[in-house]
Protein backbone atom coordinates (compact mmCIF):
# COMPACT_ATOMS: atom_id res chain seq x y z
CA UNK A 1 0.00 0.00 0.00
CA UNK A 2 2.88 2.34 0.74
CA UNK A 3 4.29 1.62 -2.71
CA UNK A 4 0.94 2.47 -4.29
CA UNK A 5 0.66 5.66 -2.23
CA UNK A 6 4.18 6.76 -3.05
CA UNK A 7 3.49 6.02 -6.72
CA UNK A 8 0.65 8.56 -6.64
CA UNK A 9 -2.54 6.58 -5.94
CA UNK A 10 -4.75 8.97 -3.95
CA UNK A 11 -6.93 6.24 -2.39
CA UNK A 12 -3.83 4.36 -1.23
CA UNK A 13 -2.57 7.60 0.33
CA UNK A 14 -5.75 7.84 2.42
CA UNK A 15 -5.56 4.18 3.45
CA UNK A 16 -1.96 4.68 4.53
CA UNK A 17 -2.91 7.89 6.37
CA UNK A 18 -5.67 6.07 8.24
CA UNK A 19 -3.21 3.32 9.08
CA UNK A 20 -0.88 5.85 10.67
CA UNK A 21 -3.65 7.19 12.94
CA UNK A 22 -3.52 5.75 16.50
CA UNK A 23 -7.32 6.18 16.64
CA UNK A 24 -10.13 8.00 14.84
CA UNK A 25 -9.64 10.93 17.22
CA UNK A 26 -5.85 11.25 17.05
CA UNK A 27 -3.71 12.28 14.11
CA UNK A 28 0.02 11.84 13.59
CA UNK A 29 2.66 13.51 11.44
CA UNK A 30 2.47 10.64 8.96
CA UNK A 31 -1.32 10.69 8.74
CA UNK A 32 -1.23 14.44 8.12
CA UNK A 33 1.47 13.94 5.49
CA UNK A 34 -0.44 11.35 3.48
CA UNK A 35 -3.87 12.97 3.80
CA UNK A 36 -2.31 16.21 2.56
CA UNK A 37 -0.58 14.43 -0.32
CA UNK A 38 -3.88 12.87 -1.34
CA UNK A 39 -5.74 16.17 -1.12
CA UNK A 40 -3.12 18.05 -3.13
CA UNK A 41 -3.21 15.30 -5.78
CA UNK A 42 -7.00 15.71 -6.10
CA UNK A 43 -8.06 12.89 -3.78
CA UNK A 44 -11.52 13.55 -2.35
CA UNK A 45 -10.78 11.31 0.64
CA UNK A 46 -7.80 13.48 1.52
CA UNK A 47 -9.79 16.67 1.15
CA UNK A 48 -12.50 15.25 3.39
CA UNK A 49 -9.96 14.41 6.09
CA UNK A 50 -8.64 17.99 6.00
CA UNK A 51 -12.09 19.58 5.87
CA UNK A 52 -14.56 20.42 8.60
CA UNK A 53 -17.44 18.64 6.84
CA UNK A 54 -19.25 16.27 9.16
CA UNK A 55 -16.96 14.34 11.45
CA UNK A 56 -14.56 13.11 8.77
CA UNK A 57 -11.68 10.78 9.58
CA UNK A 58 -10.17 13.51 11.77
CA UNK A 59 -12.24 15.11 14.51
CA UNK A 60 -9.62 17.49 15.92
CA UNK A 61 -9.53 21.11 14.79
CA UNK A 62 -5.77 21.09 15.30
CA UNK A 63 -5.43 18.77 12.30
CA UNK A 64 -7.12 21.28 10.01
CA UNK A 65 -5.10 24.15 11.44
CA UNK A 66 -1.71 22.56 10.70
CA UNK A 67 -2.10 22.30 6.96
CA UNK A 68 -1.68 25.92 5.95
CA UNK A 69 -4.88 25.76 3.87
CA UNK A 70 -8.30 26.09 5.42
CA UNK A 71 -10.22 25.97 2.14
CA UNK A 72 -10.35 22.18 1.76
CA UNK A 73 -14.06 22.07 2.50
CA UNK A 74 -14.89 24.40 -0.37
CA UNK A 75 -12.45 22.66 -2.70
CA UNK A 76 -14.00 19.31 -1.82
CA UNK A 77 -17.52 20.54 -2.54
CA UNK A 78 -16.51 22.18 -5.81
CA UNK A 79 -14.52 19.25 -7.20
CA UNK A 80 -16.94 16.60 -5.97
CA UNK A 81 -19.87 18.39 -7.60
CA UNK A 82 -17.97 18.81 -10.86
CA UNK A 83 -16.89 15.17 -10.98
CA UNK A 84 -20.31 13.92 -9.88
CA UNK A 85 -21.84 15.67 -12.89
CA UNK A 86 -19.62 13.41 -15.01
CA UNK A 87 -20.97 10.27 -13.29
CA UNK A 88 -17.86 9.69 -11.17
CA UNK A 89 -19.08 7.21 -8.52
CA UNK A 90 -16.63 8.32 -5.82
CA UNK A 91 -17.66 11.95 -6.30
CA UNK A 92 -21.36 11.11 -6.33
CA UNK A 93 -21.08 9.22 -3.03
CA UNK A 94 -19.02 12.08 -1.61
CA UNK A 95 -21.83 14.48 -2.53
CA UNK A 96 -24.24 12.16 -0.72
CA UNK A 97 -21.99 12.26 2.35
CA UNK A 98 -21.72 16.05 2.20
CA UNK A 99 -25.50 16.43 1.96
CA UNK A 100 -25.98 13.99 4.82
CA UNK A 101 -23.45 15.89 6.95
CA UNK A 102 -25.47 19.06 6.26
CA UNK A 103 -28.54 17.28 7.59
CA UNK A 104 -30.21 17.01 4.19
CA UNK A 105 -31.85 13.59 3.98
CA UNK A 106 -33.31 14.50 0.59
CA UNK A 107 -29.88 15.45 -0.78
CA UNK A 108 -28.26 12.30 0.58
CA UNK A 109 -30.92 10.09 -0.96
CA UNK A 110 -30.79 11.91 -4.31
CA UNK A 111 -27.07 11.39 -4.74
CA UNK A 112 -27.02 7.86 -3.33
CA UNK A 113 -29.88 6.95 -5.66
CA UNK A 114 -27.79 8.20 -8.59
CA UNK A 115 -24.79 6.10 -7.52
CA UNK A 116 -27.02 3.07 -7.03
CA UNK A 117 -28.53 3.44 -10.49
CA UNK A 118 -25.01 3.58 -11.92
CA UNK A 119 -24.36 0.11 -10.46
CA UNK A 120 -22.42 0.77 -7.25
CA UNK A 121 -23.15 -2.08 -4.80
CA UNK A 122 -22.25 -0.09 -1.69
CA UNK A 123 -24.55 2.74 -2.78
CA UNK A 124 -27.35 0.24 -3.34
CA UNK A 125 -26.95 -1.08 0.21
CA UNK A 126 -26.78 2.42 1.68
CA UNK A 127 -29.84 3.46 -0.31
CA UNK A 128 -31.84 0.47 0.91
CA UNK A 129 -30.98 1.41 4.52
CA UNK A 130 -31.87 5.06 3.90
CA UNK A 131 -35.24 4.09 2.41
CA UNK A 132 -35.93 1.84 5.36
CA UNK A 133 -35.16 4.76 7.69
CA UNK A 134 -37.58 7.10 5.91
CA UNK A 135 -35.92 8.31 2.71
CA UNK A 136 -38.37 9.16 -0.09
CA UNK A 137 -42.15 9.09 -0.33
CA UNK A 138 -43.89 5.71 -0.42
CA UNK A 139 -47.62 6.22 -0.02
CA UNK A 140 -48.87 2.78 -1.08
CA UNK A 141 -48.80 0.31 1.84
CA UNK A 142 -45.88 -2.06 1.51
CA UNK A 143 -44.15 -0.06 -1.23
CA UNK A 144 -41.38 1.14 1.09
CA UNK A 145 -40.59 -2.42 2.18
CA UNK A 146 -40.65 -3.47 -1.47
CA UNK A 147 -38.13 -0.73 -2.36
CA UNK A 148 -35.86 -1.74 0.54
CA UNK A 149 -35.99 -5.36 -0.62
CA UNK A 150 -35.32 -4.34 -4.24
CA UNK A 151 -32.16 -2.36 -3.49
CA UNK A 152 -30.94 -4.94 -0.99
CA UNK A 153 -31.25 -7.65 -3.63
CA UNK A 154 -29.58 -5.44 -6.23
CA UNK A 155 -26.68 -4.80 -3.83
CA UNK A 156 -26.39 -8.52 -3.15
CA UNK A 157 -26.39 -9.35 -6.85
CA UNK A 158 -23.67 -6.76 -7.38
CA UNK A 159 -21.38 -8.31 -4.75
CA UNK A 160 -22.15 -6.61 -1.42
CA UNK A 161 -21.73 -9.26 1.33
CA UNK A 162 -23.84 -7.44 3.93
CA UNK A 163 -26.70 -7.30 1.45
CA UNK A 164 -26.22 -11.03 0.80
CA UNK A 165 -26.54 -11.61 4.55
CA UNK A 166 -29.79 -9.63 4.56
CA UNK A 167 -31.11 -11.70 1.65
CA UNK A 168 -30.30 -14.77 3.74
CA UNK A 169 -32.40 -13.29 6.56
CA UNK A 170 -35.31 -12.76 4.16
CA UNK A 171 -35.05 -16.43 3.17
CA UNK A 172 -34.85 -17.50 6.84
CA UNK A 173 -38.06 -15.60 7.57
CA UNK A 174 -39.74 -17.75 4.89
CA UNK A 175 -38.20 -20.93 6.39
CA UNK A 176 -36.37 -21.39 3.08
CA UNK A 177 -33.09 -22.68 4.50
CA UNK A 178 -31.66 -23.78 1.16
CA UNK A 179 -31.99 -20.26 -0.21
CA UNK A 180 -30.66 -18.87 3.05
CA UNK A 181 -27.53 -21.02 2.84
CA UNK A 182 -27.17 -20.15 -0.85
CA UNK A 183 -26.91 -16.44 0.02
CA UNK A 184 -24.56 -17.14 2.90
CA UNK A 185 -22.30 -19.19 0.60
CA UNK A 186 -22.16 -16.23 -1.79
CA UNK A 187 -21.26 -13.94 1.13
CA UNK A 188 -18.54 -16.36 2.24
CA UNK A 189 -17.09 -16.37 -1.27
CA UNK A 190 -16.41 -12.64 -0.97
CA UNK A 191 -14.08 -13.37 1.96
CA UNK A 192 -16.06 -11.08 4.27
CA UNK A 193 -14.95 -11.67 7.87
CA UNK A 194 -18.41 -11.10 9.35
CA UNK A 195 -19.94 -13.61 6.94
CA UNK A 196 -17.32 -16.24 7.74
CA UNK A 197 -17.89 -15.86 11.48
CA UNK A 198 -21.68 -15.77 11.21
CA UNK A 199 -22.04 -18.82 8.98
CA UNK A 200 -19.54 -20.80 11.02
CA UNK A 201 -21.60 -20.05 14.13
CA UNK A 202 -24.84 -21.04 12.39
CA UNK A 203 -23.47 -24.33 11.09
CA UNK A 204 -22.25 -25.33 14.57
CA UNK A 205 -25.57 -24.15 16.12
CA UNK A 206 -23.80 -21.62 18.32
CA UNK A 207 -26.15 -20.78 21.20
CA UNK A 208 -25.40 -17.05 21.46
CA UNK A 209 -27.18 -16.38 18.15
CA UNK A 210 -30.47 -16.51 20.04
CA UNK A 211 -33.53 -17.47 18.00
CA UNK A 212 -31.62 -17.36 14.71
CA UNK A 213 -31.04 -21.10 14.38
CA UNK A 214 -30.83 -23.70 11.65
CA UNK A 215 -32.68 -27.05 11.80
CA UNK A 216 -30.40 -29.86 12.90
CA UNK A 217 -30.14 -31.43 9.44
CA UNK A 218 -28.30 -28.32 8.21
CA UNK A 219 -25.67 -28.36 10.95
CA UNK A 220 -22.18 -29.01 9.60
CA UNK A 221 -19.43 -28.79 12.20
CA UNK A 222 -16.75 -29.78 9.71
CA UNK A 223 -17.58 -26.88 7.42
CA UNK A 224 -17.98 -24.62 10.48
CA UNK A 225 -14.46 -25.55 11.59
CA UNK A 226 -13.13 -24.95 8.08
CA UNK A 227 -14.65 -21.47 7.95
CA UNK A 228 -13.28 -20.68 11.39
CA UNK A 229 -9.85 -21.85 10.28
CA UNK A 230 -9.99 -19.56 7.25
CA UNK A 231 -11.07 -16.71 9.49
CA UNK A 232 -8.42 -17.06 12.20
CA UNK A 233 -5.58 -17.54 9.72
CA UNK A 234 -6.50 -14.22 8.10
CA UNK A 235 -6.77 -12.18 11.29
CA UNK A 236 -4.35 -11.12 14.03
CA UNK A 237 -4.60 -13.01 17.31
Coordinates of C-alpha atoms in Angstrom, one line a residue, residues 18-115:
X18 CA -5.7 6.1 8.2
X19 CA -3.2 3.3 9.1
X20 CA -0.9 5.9 10.7
X21 CA -3.6 7.2 12.9
X22 CA -3.5 5.8 16.5
X23 CA -7.3 6.2 16.6
X24 CA -10.1 8.0 14.8
X25 CA -9.6 10.9 17.2
X26 CA -5.9 11.3 17.1
X27 CA -3.7 12.3 14.1
X28 CA 0.0 11.8 13.6
X29 CA 2.7 13.5 11.4
X30 CA 2.5 10.6 9.0
X31 CA -1.3 10.7 8.7
X32 CA -1.2 14.4 8.1
X33 CA 1.5 13.9 5.5
X34 CA -0.4 11.4 3.5
X35 CA -3.9 13.0 3.8
X36 CA -2.3 16.2 2.6
X37 CA -0.6 14.4 -0.3
X38 CA -3.9 12.9 -1.3
X39 CA -5.7 16.2 -1.1
X40 CA -3.1 18.1 -3.1
X41 CA -3.2 15.3 -5.8
X42 CA -7.0 15.7 -6.1
X43 CA -8.1 12.9 -3.8
X44 CA -11.5 13.6 -2.4
X45 CA -10.8 11.3 0.6
X46 CA -7.8 13.5 1.5
X47 CA -9.8 16.7 1.2
X48 CA -12.5 15.2 3.4
X49 CA -10.0 14.4 6.1
X50 CA -8.6 18.0 6.0
X51 CA -12.1 19.6 5.9
X52 CA -14.6 20.4 8.6
X53 CA -17.4 18.6 6.8
X54 CA -19.2 16.3 9.2
X55 CA -17.0 14.3 11.5
X56 CA -14.6 13.1 8.8
X57 CA -11.7 10.8 9.6
X58 CA -10.2 13.5 11.8
X59 CA -12.2 15.1 14.5
X60 CA -9.6 17.5 15.9
X61 CA -9.5 21.1 14.8
X62 CA -5.8 21.1 15.3
X63 CA -5.4 18.8 12.3
X64 CA -7.1 21.3 10.0
X65 CA -5.1 24.2 11.4
X66 CA -1.7 22.6 10.7
X67 CA -2.1 22.3 7.0
X68 CA -1.7 25.9 6.0
X69 CA -4.9 25.8 3.9
X70 CA -8.3 26.1 5.4
X71 CA -10.2 26.0 2.1
X72 CA -10.3 22.2 1.8
X73 CA -14.1 22.1 2.5
X74 CA -14.9 24.4 -0.4
X75 CA -12.5 22.7 -2.7
X76 CA -14.0 19.3 -1.8
X77 CA -17.5 20.5 -2.5
X78 CA -16.5 22.2 -5.8
X79 CA -14.5 19.3 -7.2
X80 CA -16.9 16.6 -6.0
X81 CA -19.9 18.4 -7.6
X82 CA -18.0 18.8 -10.9
X83 CA -16.9 15.2 -11.0
X84 CA -20.3 13.9 -9.9
X85 CA -21.8 15.7 -12.9
X86 CA -19.6 13.4 -15.0
X87 CA -21.0 10.3 -13.3
X88 CA -17.9 9.7 -11.2
X89 CA -19.1 7.2 -8.5
X90 CA -16.6 8.3 -5.8
X91 CA -17.7 11.9 -6.3
X92 CA -21.4 11.1 -6.3
X93 CA -21.1 9.2 -3.0
X94 CA -19.0 12.1 -1.6
X95 CA -21.8 14.5 -2.5
X96 CA -24.2 12.2 -0.7
X97 CA -22.0 12.3 2.3
X98 CA -21.7 16.0 2.2
X99 CA -25.5 16.4 2.0
X100 CA -26.0 14.0 4.8
X101 CA -23.5 15.9 7.0
X102 CA -25.5 19.1 6.3
X103 CA -28.5 17.3 7.6
X104 CA -30.2 17.0 4.2
X105 CA -31.8 13.6 4.0
X106 CA -33.3 14.5 0.6
X107 CA -29.9 15.5 -0.8
X108 CA -28.3 12.3 0.6
X109 CA -30.9 10.1 -1.0
X110 CA -30.8 11.9 -4.3
X111 CA -27.1 11.4 -4.7
X112 CA -27.0 7.9 -3.3
X113 CA -29.9 6.9 -5.7
X114 CA -27.8 8.2 -8.6
X115 CA -24.8 6.1 -7.5

